[in-house]
C-alpha cells in the first residue's frame, strides 16, 4: 500500500488543504495528515482542536471509502516519516514564494532522509489565495470564514 504524509500546522485546516488531500488521494492509497506541534509556538487553535477540525473536514471523504489518518507529531517531519515508514511527502504550492521555500526544505529533507520523495501539489484556482493566516485574521475581526473552510464546520465551536 502506498502512503503519503501531508504535514503542516493546519491552524486551521482550510479548503486549500482539503483540495491538496483530495488530489493526493488520486496518487496514493492512503494519506496521513500530520499536525506538527511546536510547544514553543502557541497556536491559534489547540492541537486537539486542529485535529477535530481536520476530522470534521475529511468526514465526507472517509464516508466515500478513502483512507485518511490524522496524526500529531513533534520534532522533525522526516523523523515522523521514518517512524511511520513513509517515503512520500506532500506539500501544496500557491506562489513562487511557496516554491522557493518548499524547494529548500525538500532538498534538506532529502539529505537527511534520502529515501524520501517530496511531491508538490499546485493550489487550485479556487483556493490559491487561501492560507490559515487569512482565516485567522478574518476570524479575529469577526468576519465570515465559511467560504474558506469545509461546509458545516463552525470554527467558533473549536476556540
Ligand atoms: P506549514 O506551517 O507547515 O506551512 P500550513 O498548515 O500553513 O503548514 O500548510 C501546510 C501545507 O499546505 C503547505 O505545504 C502549504 O503550502 C499547503 N497549503 C496551504 N494552503 C494551501 C492552499 N490554499 N492551496 C494549496 N496548498 C496549500
Short mmCIF file of N, CA and C and ligand atoms in Angstrom, two decimals:
data_model
loop_
_atom_site.label_atom_id
_atom_site.label_comp_id
_atom_site.label_asym_id
_atom_site.label_seq_id
_atom_site.Cartn_x
_atom_site.Cartn_y
_atom_site.Cartn_z
N UNK A 1 0.84 -1.19 0.00
CA UNK A 1 0.00 0.00 0.00
C UNK A 1 0.88 1.26 0.00
N UNK A 2 0.52 2.20 -0.86
CA UNK A 2 1.29 3.44 -0.98
C UNK A 2 0.69 4.51 -0.07
N UNK A 3 1.53 5.00 0.86
CA UNK A 3 1.05 6.01 1.82
C UNK A 3 1.87 7.28 1.67
N UNK A 4 1.19 8.42 1.73
CA UNK A 4 1.89 9.72 1.70
C UNK A 4 1.54 10.49 2.96
N UNK A 5 2.51 11.28 3.43
CA UNK A 5 2.25 12.14 4.57
C UNK A 5 2.06 13.57 4.07
N UNK A 6 1.06 14.25 4.61
CA UNK A 6 0.83 15.66 4.30
C UNK A 6 1.00 16.41 5.63
N UNK A 7 2.20 16.96 5.86
CA UNK A 7 2.45 17.62 7.15
C UNK A 7 2.14 19.11 7.10
N UNK A 8 1.82 19.67 8.24
CA UNK A 8 1.60 21.11 8.32
C UNK A 8 1.16 21.52 9.70
N UNK A 9 0.94 22.83 9.86
CA UNK A 9 0.44 23.33 11.14
C UNK A 9 -1.08 23.21 11.19
N UNK A 10 -1.71 23.41 10.03
CA UNK A 10 -3.17 23.29 9.91
C UNK A 10 -3.88 24.06 11.03
N UNK A 11 -3.55 25.35 11.13
CA UNK A 11 -4.05 26.19 12.23
C UNK A 11 -4.90 27.33 11.70
N UNK A 12 -6.08 27.07 11.12
CA UNK A 12 -6.78 25.79 10.99
C UNK A 12 -6.66 25.19 9.57
N UNK A 13 -7.21 23.98 9.43
CA UNK A 13 -7.32 23.26 8.15
C UNK A 13 -8.33 24.00 7.28
N UNK A 14 -7.93 24.31 6.03
CA UNK A 14 -8.80 25.11 5.14
C UNK A 14 -9.24 24.28 3.92
N UNK A 15 -10.06 24.90 3.09
CA UNK A 15 -10.46 24.25 1.83
C UNK A 15 -9.24 24.03 0.92
N UNK A 16 -8.20 24.86 1.09
CA UNK A 16 -6.96 24.67 0.32
C UNK A 16 -6.28 23.37 0.70
N UNK A 17 -6.20 23.12 2.00
CA UNK A 17 -5.62 21.86 2.48
C UNK A 17 -6.46 20.66 2.00
N UNK A 18 -7.78 20.83 2.07
CA UNK A 18 -8.68 19.73 1.66
C UNK A 18 -8.47 19.41 0.18
N UNK A 19 -8.25 20.47 -0.59
CA UNK A 19 -8.01 20.30 -2.01
C UNK A 19 -6.74 19.48 -2.27
N UNK A 20 -5.70 19.76 -1.49
CA UNK A 20 -4.43 19.03 -1.63
C UNK A 20 -4.65 17.55 -1.27
N UNK A 21 -5.40 17.31 -0.19
CA UNK A 21 -5.68 15.92 0.22
C UNK A 21 -6.44 15.18 -0.88
N UNK A 22 -7.45 15.85 -1.45
CA UNK A 22 -8.28 15.22 -2.50
C UNK A 22 -7.42 14.87 -3.71
N UNK A 23 -6.53 15.77 -4.10
CA UNK A 23 -5.63 15.48 -5.24
C UNK A 23 -4.70 14.32 -4.90
N UNK A 24 -4.16 14.33 -3.69
CA UNK A 24 -3.19 13.29 -3.29
C UNK A 24 -3.83 11.90 -3.30
N UNK A 25 -5.12 11.85 -2.97
CA UNK A 25 -5.81 10.55 -2.94
C UNK A 25 -5.91 9.92 -4.33
N UNK A 26 -5.65 10.73 -5.37
CA UNK A 26 -5.64 10.17 -6.73
C UNK A 26 -4.30 9.50 -7.03
N UNK A 27 -3.29 9.79 -6.18
CA UNK A 27 -1.94 9.29 -6.44
C UNK A 27 -1.54 8.14 -5.52
N UNK A 28 -2.12 8.12 -4.32
CA UNK A 28 -1.70 7.12 -3.32
C UNK A 28 -2.93 6.43 -2.73
N UNK A 29 -2.68 5.37 -1.95
CA UNK A 29 -3.80 4.62 -1.35
C UNK A 29 -4.25 5.22 -0.02
N UNK A 30 -3.29 5.90 0.65
CA UNK A 30 -3.61 6.42 1.97
C UNK A 30 -2.87 7.73 2.20
N UNK A 31 -3.56 8.68 2.84
CA UNK A 31 -2.91 9.95 3.20
C UNK A 31 -2.90 10.08 4.72
N UNK A 32 -1.73 10.40 5.25
CA UNK A 32 -1.60 10.69 6.69
C UNK A 32 -1.46 12.20 6.83
N UNK A 33 -2.46 12.84 7.39
CA UNK A 33 -2.38 14.29 7.65
C UNK A 33 -1.70 14.43 9.01
N UNK A 34 -0.51 15.02 9.00
CA UNK A 34 0.30 15.06 10.22
C UNK A 34 0.36 16.50 10.74
N UNK A 35 -0.21 16.69 11.91
CA UNK A 35 -0.26 18.03 12.51
C UNK A 35 1.01 18.24 13.34
N UNK A 36 1.87 19.11 12.85
CA UNK A 36 3.13 19.39 13.55
C UNK A 36 2.86 20.32 14.71
N UNK A 37 3.38 19.95 15.85
CA UNK A 37 3.14 20.75 17.05
C UNK A 37 4.46 21.16 17.67
N UNK A 38 4.63 22.47 17.79
CA UNK A 38 5.85 23.01 18.38
C UNK A 38 5.45 23.68 19.69
N UNK A 39 5.92 23.12 20.82
CA UNK A 39 5.45 23.61 22.13
C UNK A 39 5.86 25.07 22.38
N UNK A 40 6.92 25.53 21.67
CA UNK A 40 7.37 26.91 21.86
C UNK A 40 6.49 27.90 21.10
N UNK A 41 5.70 27.39 20.14
CA UNK A 41 4.88 28.26 19.29
C UNK A 41 3.41 28.02 19.63
N UNK A 42 2.83 29.00 20.32
CA UNK A 42 1.44 28.82 20.72
C UNK A 42 0.55 29.03 19.50
N UNK A 43 -0.28 28.07 19.18
CA UNK A 43 -1.15 28.19 18.01
C UNK A 43 -2.43 28.95 18.33
N UNK A 44 -3.19 29.21 17.30
CA UNK A 44 -4.49 29.89 17.43
C UNK A 44 -5.50 28.86 17.96
N UNK A 45 -5.47 27.66 17.37
CA UNK A 45 -6.28 26.54 17.85
C UNK A 45 -5.35 25.56 18.56
N UNK A 46 -5.86 24.86 19.57
CA UNK A 46 -5.03 23.84 20.24
C UNK A 46 -4.80 22.69 19.26
N UNK A 47 -3.73 21.91 19.44
CA UNK A 47 -3.51 20.77 18.56
C UNK A 47 -4.71 19.81 18.54
N UNK A 48 -5.35 19.64 19.70
CA UNK A 48 -6.51 18.74 19.78
C UNK A 48 -7.64 19.26 18.88
N UNK A 49 -7.88 20.57 18.95
CA UNK A 49 -8.96 21.13 18.14
C UNK A 49 -8.61 21.19 16.67
N UNK A 50 -7.32 21.38 16.35
CA UNK A 50 -6.92 21.33 14.94
C UNK A 50 -7.24 19.95 14.37
N UNK A 51 -7.00 18.93 15.18
CA UNK A 51 -7.28 17.56 14.73
C UNK A 51 -8.79 17.36 14.57
N UNK A 52 -9.57 17.91 15.52
CA UNK A 52 -11.04 17.77 15.42
C UNK A 52 -11.56 18.47 14.16
N UNK A 53 -11.00 19.63 13.84
CA UNK A 53 -11.43 20.36 12.63
C UNK A 53 -11.09 19.54 11.38
N UNK A 54 -9.89 18.93 11.38
CA UNK A 54 -9.49 18.11 10.22
C UNK A 54 -10.43 16.91 10.10
N UNK A 55 -10.71 16.26 11.25
CA UNK A 55 -11.58 15.08 11.20
C UNK A 55 -12.96 15.42 10.65
N UNK A 56 -13.48 16.59 11.06
CA UNK A 56 -14.79 17.02 10.55
C UNK A 56 -14.69 17.33 9.05
N UNK A 57 -13.57 17.91 8.63
CA UNK A 57 -13.40 18.31 7.22
C UNK A 57 -13.29 17.10 6.29
N UNK A 58 -12.65 16.04 6.78
CA UNK A 58 -12.42 14.87 5.90
C UNK A 58 -13.53 13.83 6.02
N UNK A 59 -14.48 14.05 6.92
CA UNK A 59 -15.53 13.04 7.14
C UNK A 59 -16.22 12.60 5.84
N UNK A 60 -16.57 13.55 4.93
CA UNK A 60 -17.21 13.11 3.68
C UNK A 60 -16.30 12.20 2.84
N UNK A 61 -14.98 12.45 2.86
CA UNK A 61 -14.06 11.60 2.09
C UNK A 61 -13.97 10.21 2.72
N UNK A 62 -13.94 10.17 4.05
CA UNK A 62 -13.89 8.87 4.74
C UNK A 62 -15.16 8.08 4.43
N UNK A 63 -16.29 8.80 4.39
CA UNK A 63 -17.58 8.14 4.11
C UNK A 63 -17.59 7.54 2.70
N UNK A 64 -16.77 8.14 1.81
CA UNK A 64 -16.68 7.61 0.44
C UNK A 64 -15.69 6.45 0.34
N UNK A 65 -15.05 6.11 1.48
CA UNK A 65 -14.15 4.96 1.50
C UNK A 65 -12.68 5.29 1.34
N UNK A 66 -12.36 6.58 1.26
CA UNK A 66 -10.93 6.94 1.14
C UNK A 66 -10.22 6.70 2.46
N UNK A 67 -8.94 6.36 2.35
CA UNK A 67 -8.15 6.08 3.56
C UNK A 67 -7.36 7.33 3.93
N UNK A 68 -7.72 7.90 5.06
CA UNK A 68 -7.02 9.09 5.57
C UNK A 68 -6.87 8.92 7.07
N UNK A 69 -5.65 9.17 7.56
CA UNK A 69 -5.42 9.16 9.01
C UNK A 69 -4.97 10.54 9.43
N UNK A 70 -5.28 10.92 10.65
CA UNK A 70 -4.82 12.21 11.18
C UNK A 70 -3.94 11.92 12.39
N UNK A 71 -2.71 12.45 12.37
CA UNK A 71 -1.76 12.21 13.46
C UNK A 71 -1.21 13.54 13.95
N UNK A 72 -0.69 13.51 15.15
CA UNK A 72 0.00 14.69 15.68
C UNK A 72 1.47 14.29 15.88
N UNK A 73 2.39 15.21 15.62
CA UNK A 73 3.80 14.89 15.87
C UNK A 73 4.54 16.13 16.35
N UNK A 74 5.67 15.86 17.02
CA UNK A 74 6.56 16.96 17.40
C UNK A 74 7.92 16.63 16.80
N UNK A 75 8.75 17.63 16.66
CA UNK A 75 10.09 17.38 16.13
C UNK A 75 10.12 17.44 14.62
N UNK A 76 11.15 16.82 14.04
CA UNK A 76 11.35 16.90 12.60
C UNK A 76 10.34 16.05 11.84
N UNK A 77 9.87 16.60 10.72
CA UNK A 77 8.91 15.86 9.89
C UNK A 77 9.55 14.56 9.38
N UNK A 78 10.84 14.63 9.02
CA UNK A 78 11.48 13.41 8.49
C UNK A 78 11.55 12.31 9.55
N UNK A 79 11.69 12.70 10.82
CA UNK A 79 11.72 11.68 11.88
C UNK A 79 10.34 11.02 12.00
N UNK A 80 9.30 11.82 11.84
CA UNK A 80 7.94 11.25 11.84
C UNK A 80 7.78 10.28 10.66
N UNK A 81 8.26 10.71 9.48
CA UNK A 81 8.14 9.86 8.28
C UNK A 81 8.88 8.53 8.47
N UNK A 82 10.09 8.61 9.02
CA UNK A 82 10.89 7.41 9.28
C UNK A 82 10.17 6.47 10.22
N UNK A 83 9.69 7.07 11.31
CA UNK A 83 8.98 6.30 12.35
C UNK A 83 7.76 5.59 11.76
N UNK A 84 7.07 6.26 10.84
CA UNK A 84 5.85 5.69 10.24
C UNK A 84 6.17 4.88 8.98
N UNK A 85 7.46 4.87 8.62
CA UNK A 85 7.89 4.16 7.42
C UNK A 85 7.22 4.70 6.14
N UNK A 86 7.16 6.02 6.05
CA UNK A 86 6.54 6.69 4.91
C UNK A 86 7.64 7.42 4.13
N UNK A 87 7.64 7.24 2.79
CA UNK A 87 8.70 7.86 2.00
C UNK A 87 8.14 8.83 0.95
N UNK A 88 6.87 9.21 1.08
CA UNK A 88 6.30 10.22 0.17
C UNK A 88 5.76 11.37 1.02
N UNK A 89 6.26 12.56 0.72
CA UNK A 89 5.84 13.74 1.48
C UNK A 89 5.17 14.73 0.51
N UNK A 90 4.00 15.19 0.89
CA UNK A 90 3.20 16.09 0.04
C UNK A 90 3.24 17.50 0.60
N UNK A 91 3.46 18.48 -0.27
CA UNK A 91 3.31 19.88 0.13
C UNK A 91 2.53 20.60 -0.97
N UNK A 92 1.76 21.59 -0.57
CA UNK A 92 0.98 22.36 -1.54
C UNK A 92 1.76 23.60 -1.95
N UNK A 93 1.57 24.01 -3.21
CA UNK A 93 2.24 25.22 -3.71
C UNK A 93 1.22 26.23 -4.19
N UNK A 94 1.29 27.44 -3.63
CA UNK A 94 0.39 28.51 -4.08
C UNK A 94 1.13 29.51 -4.95
N UNK A 95 2.30 29.90 -4.50
CA UNK A 95 3.00 31.03 -5.13
C UNK A 95 4.46 30.66 -5.39
N UNK A 96 5.17 31.55 -6.07
CA UNK A 96 6.60 31.32 -6.27
C UNK A 96 7.33 31.37 -4.92
N UNK A 97 6.80 32.15 -3.99
CA UNK A 97 7.41 32.20 -2.65
C UNK A 97 7.31 30.83 -1.99
N UNK A 98 6.14 30.18 -2.10
CA UNK A 98 5.99 28.81 -1.59
C UNK A 98 7.03 27.89 -2.26
N UNK A 99 7.16 28.04 -3.60
CA UNK A 99 8.07 27.18 -4.34
C UNK A 99 9.50 27.32 -3.82
N UNK A 100 9.94 28.55 -3.65
CA UNK A 100 11.33 28.78 -3.19
C UNK A 100 11.56 28.17 -1.82
N UNK A 101 10.64 28.43 -0.92
CA UNK A 101 10.78 27.93 0.45
C UNK A 101 10.68 26.39 0.50
N UNK A 102 9.72 25.86 -0.23
CA UNK A 102 9.48 24.41 -0.18
C UNK A 102 10.60 23.62 -0.86
N UNK A 103 11.21 24.20 -1.89
CA UNK A 103 12.31 23.51 -2.57
C UNK A 103 13.49 23.35 -1.63
N UNK A 104 13.77 24.39 -0.88
CA UNK A 104 14.89 24.33 0.08
C UNK A 104 14.62 23.28 1.15
N UNK A 105 13.38 23.27 1.67
CA UNK A 105 13.03 22.29 2.71
C UNK A 105 13.12 20.87 2.13
N UNK A 106 12.63 20.71 0.88
CA UNK A 106 12.65 19.37 0.25
C UNK A 106 14.09 18.89 0.08
N UNK A 107 14.98 19.81 -0.31
CA UNK A 107 16.38 19.42 -0.50
C UNK A 107 17.04 19.04 0.82
N UNK A 108 16.76 19.82 1.86
CA UNK A 108 17.31 19.50 3.19
C UNK A 108 16.78 18.15 3.66
N UNK A 109 15.47 17.94 3.48
CA UNK A 109 14.87 16.67 3.90
C UNK A 109 15.47 15.48 3.17
N UNK A 110 15.76 15.68 1.87
CA UNK A 110 16.34 14.60 1.05
C UNK A 110 17.74 14.23 1.57
N UNK A 111 18.50 15.25 1.99
CA UNK A 111 19.82 14.99 2.56
C UNK A 111 19.71 14.15 3.83
N UNK A 112 18.70 14.52 4.65
CA UNK A 112 18.57 13.87 5.95
C UNK A 112 17.92 12.49 5.85
N UNK A 113 17.09 12.32 4.79
CA UNK A 113 16.34 11.06 4.64
C UNK A 113 16.25 10.76 3.13
N UNK A 114 17.32 10.18 2.56
CA UNK A 114 17.41 10.04 1.09
C UNK A 114 16.27 9.24 0.46
N UNK A 115 15.61 8.38 1.21
CA UNK A 115 14.50 7.60 0.64
C UNK A 115 13.27 8.46 0.40
N UNK A 116 13.25 9.66 0.98
CA UNK A 116 12.05 10.49 0.94
C UNK A 116 11.90 11.21 -0.41
N UNK A 117 10.71 11.12 -0.99
CA UNK A 117 10.39 11.88 -2.20
C UNK A 117 9.33 12.92 -1.84
N UNK A 118 9.61 14.19 -2.16
CA UNK A 118 8.63 15.25 -1.93
C UNK A 118 7.86 15.48 -3.21
N UNK A 119 6.55 15.54 -3.10
CA UNK A 119 5.70 15.83 -4.27
C UNK A 119 4.95 17.13 -3.99
N UNK A 120 5.03 18.06 -4.94
CA UNK A 120 4.31 19.33 -4.81
C UNK A 120 2.99 19.26 -5.56
N UNK A 121 1.94 19.67 -4.88
CA UNK A 121 0.61 19.73 -5.50
C UNK A 121 0.26 21.21 -5.69
N UNK A 122 -0.01 21.63 -6.92
CA UNK A 122 -0.35 23.04 -7.11
C UNK A 122 -1.72 23.37 -6.53
N UNK A 123 -1.84 24.56 -5.98
CA UNK A 123 -3.13 25.00 -5.45
C UNK A 123 -4.13 25.12 -6.59
N UNK A 124 -5.39 24.88 -6.29
CA UNK A 124 -6.43 25.03 -7.31
C UNK A 124 -6.74 26.53 -7.47
N UNK A 125 -7.37 26.85 -8.59
CA UNK A 125 -7.72 28.24 -8.87
C UNK A 125 -8.62 28.82 -7.77
N UNK A 126 -9.47 27.96 -7.21
CA UNK A 126 -10.45 28.43 -6.21
C UNK A 126 -9.79 28.75 -4.87
N UNK A 127 -8.65 28.11 -4.58
CA UNK A 127 -8.10 28.26 -3.23
C UNK A 127 -6.66 28.80 -3.20
N UNK A 128 -6.16 29.27 -4.36
CA UNK A 128 -4.74 29.64 -4.39
C UNK A 128 -4.42 30.86 -3.52
N UNK A 129 -5.42 31.63 -3.14
CA UNK A 129 -5.20 32.82 -2.28
C UNK A 129 -5.30 32.46 -0.81
N UNK A 130 -5.71 31.24 -0.52
CA UNK A 130 -6.16 30.89 0.83
C UNK A 130 -5.04 30.35 1.71
N UNK A 131 -4.96 30.90 2.93
CA UNK A 131 -3.99 30.39 3.90
C UNK A 131 -4.67 30.37 5.27
N UNK A 132 -4.08 29.62 6.19
CA UNK A 132 -4.60 29.60 7.56
C UNK A 132 -4.52 30.99 8.16
N UNK A 133 -3.47 31.75 7.77
CA UNK A 133 -3.32 33.12 8.29
C UNK A 133 -4.51 33.98 7.90
N UNK A 134 -4.95 33.87 6.64
CA UNK A 134 -6.12 34.65 6.20
C UNK A 134 -7.33 34.28 7.06
N UNK A 135 -7.53 33.00 7.27
CA UNK A 135 -8.69 32.55 8.06
C UNK A 135 -8.60 33.10 9.49
N UNK A 136 -7.41 33.04 10.09
CA UNK A 136 -7.26 33.55 11.47
C UNK A 136 -7.52 35.06 11.53
N UNK A 137 -6.99 35.78 10.54
CA UNK A 137 -7.18 37.24 10.53
C UNK A 137 -8.65 37.60 10.40
N UNK A 138 -9.33 36.93 9.48
CA UNK A 138 -10.77 37.21 9.29
C UNK A 138 -11.53 36.88 10.57
N UNK A 139 -11.18 35.76 11.20
CA UNK A 139 -11.86 35.37 12.45
C UNK A 139 -11.63 36.40 13.56
N UNK A 140 -10.39 36.88 13.65
CA UNK A 140 -10.05 37.85 14.70
C UNK A 140 -10.88 39.12 14.59
N UNK A 141 -11.32 39.43 13.35
CA UNK A 141 -12.11 40.63 13.13
C UNK A 141 -13.58 40.29 12.90
N UNK A 142 -13.98 39.14 13.44
CA UNK A 142 -15.38 38.70 13.40
C UNK A 142 -15.95 38.61 11.98
N UNK A 143 -15.09 38.33 11.01
CA UNK A 143 -15.56 38.18 9.62
C UNK A 143 -16.08 36.77 9.38
N UNK A 144 -16.65 36.59 8.18
CA UNK A 144 -17.25 35.30 7.82
C UNK A 144 -16.21 34.42 7.13
N UNK A 145 -15.85 33.31 7.76
CA UNK A 145 -14.83 32.43 7.17
C UNK A 145 -15.45 31.20 6.52
N UNK A 146 -16.78 31.17 6.44
CA UNK A 146 -17.44 29.95 5.97
C UNK A 146 -17.04 29.58 4.54
N UNK A 147 -16.62 30.57 3.74
CA UNK A 147 -16.23 30.26 2.36
C UNK A 147 -14.85 29.62 2.29
N UNK A 148 -14.12 29.66 3.40
CA UNK A 148 -12.72 29.22 3.40
C UNK A 148 -12.50 27.84 4.01
N UNK A 149 -13.52 27.34 4.68
CA UNK A 149 -13.36 26.05 5.37
C UNK A 149 -14.47 25.09 4.93
N UNK A 150 -14.31 23.82 5.28
CA UNK A 150 -15.27 22.82 4.83
C UNK A 150 -16.68 23.18 5.34
N UNK A 151 -17.70 22.89 4.51
CA UNK A 151 -19.05 23.23 4.91
C UNK A 151 -19.45 22.52 6.20
N UNK A 152 -20.38 23.08 6.90
CA UNK A 152 -20.91 22.51 8.16
C UNK A 152 -19.93 22.57 9.33
N UNK A 153 -18.84 23.32 9.17
CA UNK A 153 -17.93 23.49 10.31
C UNK A 153 -18.04 24.93 10.79
N UNK A 154 -18.29 25.08 12.08
CA UNK A 154 -18.29 26.41 12.67
C UNK A 154 -17.02 26.52 13.53
N UNK A 155 -16.05 27.28 13.03
CA UNK A 155 -14.76 27.34 13.73
C UNK A 155 -14.89 27.91 15.14
N UNK A 156 -15.93 28.71 15.38
CA UNK A 156 -16.13 29.27 16.74
C UNK A 156 -16.33 28.14 17.76
N UNK A 157 -16.81 27.00 17.31
CA UNK A 157 -17.01 25.86 18.23
C UNK A 157 -15.68 25.26 18.72
N UNK A 158 -14.59 25.61 18.07
CA UNK A 158 -13.30 24.97 18.38
C UNK A 158 -12.32 25.91 19.09
N UNK A 159 -12.77 27.13 19.45
CA UNK A 159 -11.85 28.09 20.08
C UNK A 159 -11.86 27.97 21.59
P1 LIG B 1 3.15 24.96 7.44
O1 LIG B 1 3.12 25.85 8.64
O2 LIG B 1 3.93 23.70 7.63
O3 LIG B 1 3.47 25.66 6.13
P2 LIG B 1 0.37 25.02 6.71
O4 LIG B 1 -0.73 24.46 7.53
O5 LIG B 1 0.40 26.52 6.55
O6 LIG B 1 1.67 24.44 7.35
O7 LIG B 1 0.36 24.37 5.27
C1 LIG B 1 0.54 23.00 5.07
C2 LIG B 1 0.75 22.75 3.60
O8 LIG B 1 -0.42 23.11 2.88
C3 LIG B 1 1.88 23.58 2.98
O9 LIG B 1 2.53 22.77 2.02
C4 LIG B 1 1.16 24.71 2.31
O10 LIG B 1 1.90 25.23 1.21
C5 LIG B 1 -0.09 23.99 1.82
N1 LIG B 1 -1.22 24.89 1.61
C6 LIG B 1 -1.75 25.78 2.47
N2 LIG B 1 -2.78 26.43 1.91
C7 LIG B 1 -2.91 25.94 0.65
C8 LIG B 1 -3.77 26.22 -0.46
N3 LIG B 1 -4.71 27.16 -0.39
N4 LIG B 1 -3.61 25.51 -1.58
C9 LIG B 1 -2.64 24.58 -1.69
N5 LIG B 1 -1.77 24.27 -0.68
C10 LIG B 1 -1.91 24.95 0.46
#
